[in-house]
mmCIF file of C-alpha atoms and ligand atoms in Angstrom:
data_model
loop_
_atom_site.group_PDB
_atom_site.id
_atom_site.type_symbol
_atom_site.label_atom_id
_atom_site.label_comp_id
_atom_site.label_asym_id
_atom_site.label_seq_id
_atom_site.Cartn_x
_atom_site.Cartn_y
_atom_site.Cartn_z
ATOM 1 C CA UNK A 286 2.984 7.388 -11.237
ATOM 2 C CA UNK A 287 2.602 10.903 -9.772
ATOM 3 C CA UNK A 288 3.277 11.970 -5.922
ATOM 4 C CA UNK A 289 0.212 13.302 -4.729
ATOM 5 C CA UNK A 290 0.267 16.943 -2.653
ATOM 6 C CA UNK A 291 0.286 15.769 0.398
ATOM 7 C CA UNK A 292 2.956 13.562 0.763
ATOM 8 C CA UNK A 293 2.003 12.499 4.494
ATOM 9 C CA UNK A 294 4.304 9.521 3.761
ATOM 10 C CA UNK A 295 7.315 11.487 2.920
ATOM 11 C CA UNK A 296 10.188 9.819 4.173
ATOM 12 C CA UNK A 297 8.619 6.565 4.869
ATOM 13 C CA UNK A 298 9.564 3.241 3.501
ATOM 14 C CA UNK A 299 6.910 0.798 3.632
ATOM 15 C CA UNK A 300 6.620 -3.416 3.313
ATOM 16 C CA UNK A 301 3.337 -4.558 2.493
ATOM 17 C CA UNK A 302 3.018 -8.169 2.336
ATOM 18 C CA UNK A 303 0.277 -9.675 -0.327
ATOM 19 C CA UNK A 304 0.803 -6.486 -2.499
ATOM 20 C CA UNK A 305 0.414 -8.040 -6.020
ATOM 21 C CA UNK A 306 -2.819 -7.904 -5.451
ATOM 22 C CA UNK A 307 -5.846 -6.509 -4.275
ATOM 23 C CA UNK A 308 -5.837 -3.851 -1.115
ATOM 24 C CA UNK A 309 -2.338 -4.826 -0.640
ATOM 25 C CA UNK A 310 -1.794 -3.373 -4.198
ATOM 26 C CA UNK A 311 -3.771 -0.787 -3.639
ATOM 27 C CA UNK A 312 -1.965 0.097 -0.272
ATOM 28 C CA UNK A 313 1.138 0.311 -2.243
ATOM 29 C CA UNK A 314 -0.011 2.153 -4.927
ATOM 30 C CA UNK A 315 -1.330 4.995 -2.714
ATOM 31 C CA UNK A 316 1.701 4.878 -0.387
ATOM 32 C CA UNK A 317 3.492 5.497 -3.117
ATOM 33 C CA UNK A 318 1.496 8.342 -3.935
ATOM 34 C CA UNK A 319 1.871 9.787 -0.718
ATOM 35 C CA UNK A 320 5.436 9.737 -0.805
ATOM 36 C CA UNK A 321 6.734 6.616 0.343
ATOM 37 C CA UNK A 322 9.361 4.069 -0.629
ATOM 38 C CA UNK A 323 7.789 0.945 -0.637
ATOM 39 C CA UNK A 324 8.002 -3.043 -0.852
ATOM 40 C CA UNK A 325 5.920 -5.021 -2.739
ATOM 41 C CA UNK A 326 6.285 -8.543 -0.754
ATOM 42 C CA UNK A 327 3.939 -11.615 -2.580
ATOM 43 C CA UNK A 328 4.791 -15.114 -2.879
ATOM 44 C CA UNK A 329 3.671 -14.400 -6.729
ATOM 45 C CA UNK A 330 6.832 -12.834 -8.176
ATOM 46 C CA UNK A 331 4.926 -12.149 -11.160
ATOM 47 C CA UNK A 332 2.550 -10.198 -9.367
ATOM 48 C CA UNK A 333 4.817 -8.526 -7.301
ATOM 49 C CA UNK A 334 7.109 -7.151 -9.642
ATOM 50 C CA UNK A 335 4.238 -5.822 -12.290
ATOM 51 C CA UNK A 336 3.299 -3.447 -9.561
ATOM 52 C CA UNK A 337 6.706 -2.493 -8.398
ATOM 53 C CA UNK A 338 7.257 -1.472 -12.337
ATOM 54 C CA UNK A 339 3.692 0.287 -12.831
ATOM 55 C CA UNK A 340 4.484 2.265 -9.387
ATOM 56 C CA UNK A 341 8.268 3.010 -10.296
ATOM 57 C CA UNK A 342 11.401 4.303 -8.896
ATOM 58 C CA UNK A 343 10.210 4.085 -5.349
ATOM 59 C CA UNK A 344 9.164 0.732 -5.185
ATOM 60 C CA UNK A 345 10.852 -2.741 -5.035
ATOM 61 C CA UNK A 346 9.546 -6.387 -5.269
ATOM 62 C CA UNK A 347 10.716 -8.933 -2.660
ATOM 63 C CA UNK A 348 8.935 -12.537 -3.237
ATOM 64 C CA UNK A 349 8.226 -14.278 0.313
ATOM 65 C CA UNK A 350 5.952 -16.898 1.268
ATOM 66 C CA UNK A 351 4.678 -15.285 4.873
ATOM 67 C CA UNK A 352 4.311 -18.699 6.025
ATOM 68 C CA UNK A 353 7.566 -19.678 5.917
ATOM 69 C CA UNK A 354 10.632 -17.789 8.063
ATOM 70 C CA UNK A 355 13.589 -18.163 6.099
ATOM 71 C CA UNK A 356 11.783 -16.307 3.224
ATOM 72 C CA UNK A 357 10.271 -13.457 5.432
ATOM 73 C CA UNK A 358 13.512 -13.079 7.106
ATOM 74 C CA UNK A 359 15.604 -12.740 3.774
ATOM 75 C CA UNK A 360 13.185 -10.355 2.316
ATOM 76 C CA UNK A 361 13.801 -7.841 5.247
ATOM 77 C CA UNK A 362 17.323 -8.657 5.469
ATOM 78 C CA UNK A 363 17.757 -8.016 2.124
ATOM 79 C CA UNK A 364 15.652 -5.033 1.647
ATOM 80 C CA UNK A 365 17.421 -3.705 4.657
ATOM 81 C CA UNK A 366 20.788 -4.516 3.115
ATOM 82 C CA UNK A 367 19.700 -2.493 -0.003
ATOM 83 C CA UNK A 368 19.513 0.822 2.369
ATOM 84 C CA UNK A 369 14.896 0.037 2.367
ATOM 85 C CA UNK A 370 14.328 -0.807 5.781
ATOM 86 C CA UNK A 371 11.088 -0.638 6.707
ATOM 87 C CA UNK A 372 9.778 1.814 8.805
ATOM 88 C CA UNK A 373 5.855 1.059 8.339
ATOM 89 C CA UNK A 374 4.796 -2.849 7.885
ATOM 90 C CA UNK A 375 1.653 -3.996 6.487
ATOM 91 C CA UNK A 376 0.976 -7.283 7.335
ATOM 92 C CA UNK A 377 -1.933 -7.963 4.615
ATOM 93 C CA UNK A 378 -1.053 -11.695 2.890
ATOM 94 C CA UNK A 379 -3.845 -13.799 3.646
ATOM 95 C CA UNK A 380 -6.098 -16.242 1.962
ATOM 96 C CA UNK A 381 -9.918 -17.458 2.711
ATOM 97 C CA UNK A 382 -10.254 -21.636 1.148
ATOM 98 C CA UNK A 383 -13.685 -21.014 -0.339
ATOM 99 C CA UNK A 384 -15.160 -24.282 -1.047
ATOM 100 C CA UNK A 385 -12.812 -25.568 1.569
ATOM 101 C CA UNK A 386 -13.450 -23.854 4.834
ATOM 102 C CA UNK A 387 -16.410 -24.778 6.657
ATOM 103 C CA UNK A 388 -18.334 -24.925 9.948
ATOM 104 C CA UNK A 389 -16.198 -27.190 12.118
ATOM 105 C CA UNK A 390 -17.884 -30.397 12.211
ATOM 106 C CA UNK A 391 -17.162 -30.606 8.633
ATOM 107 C CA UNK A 392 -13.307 -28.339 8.929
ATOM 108 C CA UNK A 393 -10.761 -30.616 7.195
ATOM 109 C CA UNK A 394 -7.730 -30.524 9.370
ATOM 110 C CA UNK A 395 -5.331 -29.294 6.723
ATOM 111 C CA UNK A 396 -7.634 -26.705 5.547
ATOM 112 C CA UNK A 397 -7.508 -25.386 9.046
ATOM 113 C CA UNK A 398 -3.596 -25.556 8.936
ATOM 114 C CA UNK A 399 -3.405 -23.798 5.721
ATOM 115 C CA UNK A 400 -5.172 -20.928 6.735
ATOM 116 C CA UNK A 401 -3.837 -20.474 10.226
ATOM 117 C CA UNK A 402 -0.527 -20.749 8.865
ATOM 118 C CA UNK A 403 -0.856 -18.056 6.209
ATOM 119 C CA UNK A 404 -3.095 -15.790 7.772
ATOM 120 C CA UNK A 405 -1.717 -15.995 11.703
ATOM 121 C CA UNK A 406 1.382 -17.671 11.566
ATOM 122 C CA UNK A 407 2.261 -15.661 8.571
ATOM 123 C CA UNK A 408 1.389 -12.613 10.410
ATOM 124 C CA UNK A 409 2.772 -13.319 13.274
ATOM 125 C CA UNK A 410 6.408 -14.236 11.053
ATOM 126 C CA UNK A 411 5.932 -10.432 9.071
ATOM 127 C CA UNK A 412 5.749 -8.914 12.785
ATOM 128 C CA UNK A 413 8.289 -10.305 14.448
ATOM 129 C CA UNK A 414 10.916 -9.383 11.399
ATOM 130 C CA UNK A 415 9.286 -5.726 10.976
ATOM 131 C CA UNK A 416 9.791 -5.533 14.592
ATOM 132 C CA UNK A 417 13.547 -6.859 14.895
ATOM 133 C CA UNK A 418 14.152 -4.468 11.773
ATOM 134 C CA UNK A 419 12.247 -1.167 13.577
ATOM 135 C CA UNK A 420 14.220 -2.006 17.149
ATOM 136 C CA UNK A 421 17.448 -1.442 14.474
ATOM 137 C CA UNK A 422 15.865 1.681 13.254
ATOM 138 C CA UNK A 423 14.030 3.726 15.278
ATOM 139 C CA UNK A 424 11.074 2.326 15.413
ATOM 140 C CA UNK A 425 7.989 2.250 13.423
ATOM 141 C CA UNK A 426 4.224 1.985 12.446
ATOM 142 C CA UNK A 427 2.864 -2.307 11.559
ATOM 143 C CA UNK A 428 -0.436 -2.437 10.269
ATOM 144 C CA UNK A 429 -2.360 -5.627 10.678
ATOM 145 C CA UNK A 430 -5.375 -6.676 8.141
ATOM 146 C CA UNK A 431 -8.584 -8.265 10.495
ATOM 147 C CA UNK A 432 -11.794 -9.005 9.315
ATOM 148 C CA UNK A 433 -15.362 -8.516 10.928
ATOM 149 C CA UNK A 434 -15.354 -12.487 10.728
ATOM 150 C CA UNK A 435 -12.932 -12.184 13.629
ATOM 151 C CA UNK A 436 -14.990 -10.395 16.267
ATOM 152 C CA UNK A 437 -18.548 -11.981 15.672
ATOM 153 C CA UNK A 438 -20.535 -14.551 14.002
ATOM 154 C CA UNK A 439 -20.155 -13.008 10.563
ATOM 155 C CA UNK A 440 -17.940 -15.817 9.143
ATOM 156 C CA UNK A 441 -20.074 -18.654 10.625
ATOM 157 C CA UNK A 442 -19.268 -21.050 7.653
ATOM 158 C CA UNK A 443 -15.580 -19.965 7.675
ATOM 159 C CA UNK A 444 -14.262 -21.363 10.897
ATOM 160 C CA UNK A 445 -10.735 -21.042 9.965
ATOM 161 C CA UNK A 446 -10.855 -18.242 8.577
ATOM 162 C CA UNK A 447 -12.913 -16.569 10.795
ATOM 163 C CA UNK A 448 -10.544 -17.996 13.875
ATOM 164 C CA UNK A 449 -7.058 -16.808 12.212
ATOM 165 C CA UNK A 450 -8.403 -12.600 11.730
ATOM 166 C CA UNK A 451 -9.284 -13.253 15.873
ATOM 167 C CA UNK A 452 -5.631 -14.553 16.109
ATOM 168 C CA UNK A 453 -4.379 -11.147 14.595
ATOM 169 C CA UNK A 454 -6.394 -9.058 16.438
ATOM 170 C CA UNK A 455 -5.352 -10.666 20.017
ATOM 171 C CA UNK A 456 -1.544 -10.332 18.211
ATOM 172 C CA UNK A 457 -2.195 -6.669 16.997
ATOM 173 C CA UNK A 458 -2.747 -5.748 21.015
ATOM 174 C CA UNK A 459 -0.058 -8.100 22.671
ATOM 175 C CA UNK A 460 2.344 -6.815 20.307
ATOM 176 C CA UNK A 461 1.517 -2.841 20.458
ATOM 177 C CA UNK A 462 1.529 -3.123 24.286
ATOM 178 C CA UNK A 463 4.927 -4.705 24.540
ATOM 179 C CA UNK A 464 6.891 -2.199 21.941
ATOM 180 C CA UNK A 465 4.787 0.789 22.609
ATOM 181 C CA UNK A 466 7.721 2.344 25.145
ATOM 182 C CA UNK A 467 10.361 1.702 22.137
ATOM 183 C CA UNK A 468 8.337 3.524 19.431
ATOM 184 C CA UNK A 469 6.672 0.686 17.507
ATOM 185 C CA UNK A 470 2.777 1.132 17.154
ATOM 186 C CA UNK A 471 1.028 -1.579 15.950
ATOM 187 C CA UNK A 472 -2.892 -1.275 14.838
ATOM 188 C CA UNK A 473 -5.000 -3.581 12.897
ATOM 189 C CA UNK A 474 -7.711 -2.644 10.315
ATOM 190 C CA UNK A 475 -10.563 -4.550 9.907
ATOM 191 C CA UNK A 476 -12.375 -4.597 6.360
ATOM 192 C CA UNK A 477 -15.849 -6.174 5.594
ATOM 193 C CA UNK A 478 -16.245 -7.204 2.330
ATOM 194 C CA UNK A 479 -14.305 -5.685 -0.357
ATOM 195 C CA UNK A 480 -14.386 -6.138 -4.176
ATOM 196 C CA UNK A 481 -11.126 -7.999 -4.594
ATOM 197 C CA UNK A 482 -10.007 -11.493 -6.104
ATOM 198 C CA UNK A 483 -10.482 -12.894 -2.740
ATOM 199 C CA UNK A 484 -14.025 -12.612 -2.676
ATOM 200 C CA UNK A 485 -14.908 -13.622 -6.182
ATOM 201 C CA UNK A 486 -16.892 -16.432 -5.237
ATOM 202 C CA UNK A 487 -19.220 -13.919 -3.854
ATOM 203 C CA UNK A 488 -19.151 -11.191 -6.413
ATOM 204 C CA UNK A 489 -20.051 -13.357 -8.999
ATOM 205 C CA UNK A 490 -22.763 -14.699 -7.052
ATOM 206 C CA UNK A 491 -25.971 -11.739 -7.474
ATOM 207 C CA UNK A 492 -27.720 -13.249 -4.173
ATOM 208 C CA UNK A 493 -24.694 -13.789 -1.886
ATOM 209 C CA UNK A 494 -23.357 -10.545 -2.936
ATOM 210 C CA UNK A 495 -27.213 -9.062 -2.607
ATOM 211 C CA UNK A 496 -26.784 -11.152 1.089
ATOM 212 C CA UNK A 497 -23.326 -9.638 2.362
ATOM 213 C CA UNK A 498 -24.400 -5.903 1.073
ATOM 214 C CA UNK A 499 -27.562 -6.011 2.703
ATOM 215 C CA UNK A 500 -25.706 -6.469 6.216
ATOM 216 C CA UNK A 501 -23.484 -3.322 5.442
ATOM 217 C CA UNK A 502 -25.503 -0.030 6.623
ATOM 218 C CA UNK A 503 -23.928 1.891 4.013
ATOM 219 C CA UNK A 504 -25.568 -0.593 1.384
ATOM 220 C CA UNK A 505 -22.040 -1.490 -0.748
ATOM 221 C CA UNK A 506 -19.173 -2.980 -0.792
ATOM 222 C CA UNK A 507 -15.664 -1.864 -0.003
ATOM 223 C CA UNK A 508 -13.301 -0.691 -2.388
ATOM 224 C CA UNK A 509 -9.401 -1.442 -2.068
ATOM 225 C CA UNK A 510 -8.942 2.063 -1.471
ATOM 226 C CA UNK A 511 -11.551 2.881 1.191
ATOM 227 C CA UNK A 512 -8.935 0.526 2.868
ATOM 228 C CA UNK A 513 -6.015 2.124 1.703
ATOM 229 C CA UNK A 514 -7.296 6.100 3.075
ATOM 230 C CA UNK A 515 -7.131 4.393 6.703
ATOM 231 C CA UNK A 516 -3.807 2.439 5.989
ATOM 232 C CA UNK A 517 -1.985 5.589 5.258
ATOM 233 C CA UNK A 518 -3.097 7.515 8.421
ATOM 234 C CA UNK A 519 -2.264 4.683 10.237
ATOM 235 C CA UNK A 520 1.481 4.422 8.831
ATOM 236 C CA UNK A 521 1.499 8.474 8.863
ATOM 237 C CA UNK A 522 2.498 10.298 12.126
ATOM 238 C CA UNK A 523 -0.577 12.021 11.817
ATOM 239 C CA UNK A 524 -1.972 8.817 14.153
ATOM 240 C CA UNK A 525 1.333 9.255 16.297
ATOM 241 C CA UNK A 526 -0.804 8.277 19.392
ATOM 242 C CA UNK A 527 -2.778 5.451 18.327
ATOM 243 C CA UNK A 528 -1.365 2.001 19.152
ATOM 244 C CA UNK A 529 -3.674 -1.731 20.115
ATOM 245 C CA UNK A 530 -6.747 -0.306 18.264
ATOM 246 C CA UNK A 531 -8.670 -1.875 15.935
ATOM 247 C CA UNK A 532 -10.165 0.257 12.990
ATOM 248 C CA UNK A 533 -13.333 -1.032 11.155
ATOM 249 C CA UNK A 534 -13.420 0.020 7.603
ATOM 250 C CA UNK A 535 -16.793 -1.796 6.955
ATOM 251 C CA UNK A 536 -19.361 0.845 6.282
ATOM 252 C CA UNK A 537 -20.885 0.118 10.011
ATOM 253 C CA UNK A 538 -20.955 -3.707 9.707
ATOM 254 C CA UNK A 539 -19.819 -3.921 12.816
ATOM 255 C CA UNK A 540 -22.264 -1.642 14.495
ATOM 256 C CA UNK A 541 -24.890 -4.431 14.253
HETATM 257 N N1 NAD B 681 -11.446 -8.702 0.272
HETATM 258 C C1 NAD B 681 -12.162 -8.698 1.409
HETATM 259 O O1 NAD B 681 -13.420 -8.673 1.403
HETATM 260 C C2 NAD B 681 -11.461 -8.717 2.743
HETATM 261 C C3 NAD B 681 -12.208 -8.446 3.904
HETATM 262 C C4 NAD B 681 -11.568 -8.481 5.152
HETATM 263 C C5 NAD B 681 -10.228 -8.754 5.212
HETATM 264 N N2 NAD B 681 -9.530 -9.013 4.066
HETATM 265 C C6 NAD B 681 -8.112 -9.321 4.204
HETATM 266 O O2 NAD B 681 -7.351 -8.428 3.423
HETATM 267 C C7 NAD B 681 -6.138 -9.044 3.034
HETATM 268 C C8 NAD B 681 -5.938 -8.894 1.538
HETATM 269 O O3 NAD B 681 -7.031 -9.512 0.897
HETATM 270 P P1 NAD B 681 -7.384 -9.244 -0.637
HETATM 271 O O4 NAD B 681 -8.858 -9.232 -0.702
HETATM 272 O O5 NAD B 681 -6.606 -8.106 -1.173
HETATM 273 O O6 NAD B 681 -6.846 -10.627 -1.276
HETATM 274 P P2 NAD B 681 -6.316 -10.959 -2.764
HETATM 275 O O7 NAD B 681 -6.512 -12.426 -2.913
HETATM 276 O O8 NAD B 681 -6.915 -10.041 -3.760
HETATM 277 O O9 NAD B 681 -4.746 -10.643 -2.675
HETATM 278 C C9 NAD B 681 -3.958 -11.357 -1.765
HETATM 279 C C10 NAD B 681 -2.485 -11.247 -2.165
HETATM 280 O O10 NAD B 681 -1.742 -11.947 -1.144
HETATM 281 C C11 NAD B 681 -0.809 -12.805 -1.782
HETATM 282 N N3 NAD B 681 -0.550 -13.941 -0.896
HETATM 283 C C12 NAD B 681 -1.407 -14.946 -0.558
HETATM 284 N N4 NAD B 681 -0.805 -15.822 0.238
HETATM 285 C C13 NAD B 681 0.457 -15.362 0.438
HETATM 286 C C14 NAD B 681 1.570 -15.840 1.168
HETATM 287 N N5 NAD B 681 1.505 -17.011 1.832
HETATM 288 N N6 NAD B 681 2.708 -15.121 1.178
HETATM 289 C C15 NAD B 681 2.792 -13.952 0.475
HETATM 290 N N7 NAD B 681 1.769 -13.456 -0.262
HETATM 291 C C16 NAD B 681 0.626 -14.165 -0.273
HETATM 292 C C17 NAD B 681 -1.465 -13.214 -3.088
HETATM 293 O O11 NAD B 681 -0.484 -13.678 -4.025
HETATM 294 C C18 NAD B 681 -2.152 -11.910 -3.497
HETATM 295 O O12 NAD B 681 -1.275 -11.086 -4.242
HETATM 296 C C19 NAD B 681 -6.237 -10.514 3.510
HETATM 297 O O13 NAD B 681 -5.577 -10.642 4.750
HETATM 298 C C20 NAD B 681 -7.733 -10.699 3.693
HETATM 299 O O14 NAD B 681 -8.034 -11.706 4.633
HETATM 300 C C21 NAD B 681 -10.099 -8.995 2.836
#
């Protein structure tokens, strides 16, 4: 893989959580391209490591579960032992249980536990390590993934789901106010629908994909990388002065 001209994120090394796939992969990919080290964190260590080889030298794969501690603390101990601390964080692992979430009259308890503790607890775990690790080393940029599910009715028959992205954005603020005095920003993006493995059940689907487009003003879907040209401003110094903020990349979804 080539290093692009700009190489905003020279001197950066980056963990991206849930990067064996999807935007996370295509975060790491373009990070990469940009000039950064970075970490390719999945709980699928098949996944993880195929991009880590197609990227290269500057990237390593770390296999954590974000829903359990002792696996997201040994992955930044050890990547910090290896001289690849993290200076940017992207906390992007999540799952949606299509088929399984569901309005909540009909929410199965452990449906609702899965998801909140993947998606907010697991969050929640990559922050506070990214932040114990930046206090160590002078600070840094965490990047939170949201959804438009989390700030309105959009994800009506996704209650979980929907209720863990609102979790991360209420984190993403509490967080960037506390550490913004000791150099640690923390924003959170917030994608509509985007053509990746998570959302299969609706891309294969002509009328619920027809359905979801036809609430996007810019009349099509996301692409992995439309979320990936916002992640690497946000990790750049370049948004130095941005910290709490939520960033829709959801071609005006939320405008509605
Ligand atoms: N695709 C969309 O339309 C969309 C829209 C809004 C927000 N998002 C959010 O973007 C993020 C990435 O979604 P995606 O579409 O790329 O998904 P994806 O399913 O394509 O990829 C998710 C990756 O995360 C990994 N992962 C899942 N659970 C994990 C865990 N517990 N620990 C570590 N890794 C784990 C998977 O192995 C996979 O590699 C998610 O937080 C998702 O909620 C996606």
């Amino acid at each position: 893989m080539t290093t692009s001209d700009s190489g905003r994120l020279a001197g950066k090394t980056a963990l991206i959580t849930g990067a064996g796939a999807g935007i996370g992969q295509a975060v790491a990919e373009r990070f990469a391209r940009e000039g950064a080290r970075v970490i390719i964190a999945d709980r699928d260590a098949t996944a993880a490591q195929s991009v880590a080889e197609v990227i290269g030298d500057a990237a390593r794969a770390v296999v954590c579960d974000v829903s359990d501690e002792a696996t997201v603390a040994a992955a930044f101990d050890h990547v910090a032992t290896a001289g690849w601390a993290p200076n940017v964080v992207v906390a992007n692992a999540g799952v949606q249980l299509f088929g399984q979430d569901a309005k909540a009259a009909d929410l199965d308890l452990n449906v609702w536990r899965r998801t909140i503790d993947i998606n907010l607890t697991g969050t929640f775990l990559t922050v506070k390590h990214a932040v114990r690790t930046m206090l160590e080393h002078d600070g840094g940029s965490i990047i939170l993934t949201g959804s438009p599910t989390g700030l309105n009715g959009e994800g009506a028959d996704f209650t979980a789901y929907s209720a863990s992205k609102a979790g991360i954005h209420g984190l993403g603020r509490t967080v960037a106010a506390a550490y913004a005095r000791v150099g640690i920003r923390v924003n959170t993006v917030v994608p509509a629908y985007t053509e990746t493995g998570l959302v299969t059940t609706i891309t294969t689907d002509p009328e619920a994909r027809a359905a979801i487009i036809g609430r996007i003003p810019m009349g099509r879907a996301g692409a992995p990388d439309d979320v990936s040209g916002v992640m690497v401003f946000l990790a750049s110094d370049d948004s130095a002065f941005a910290t709490g903020a939520l960033f829709a990349v959801d071609g005006g979804m939320t405008t509605l």
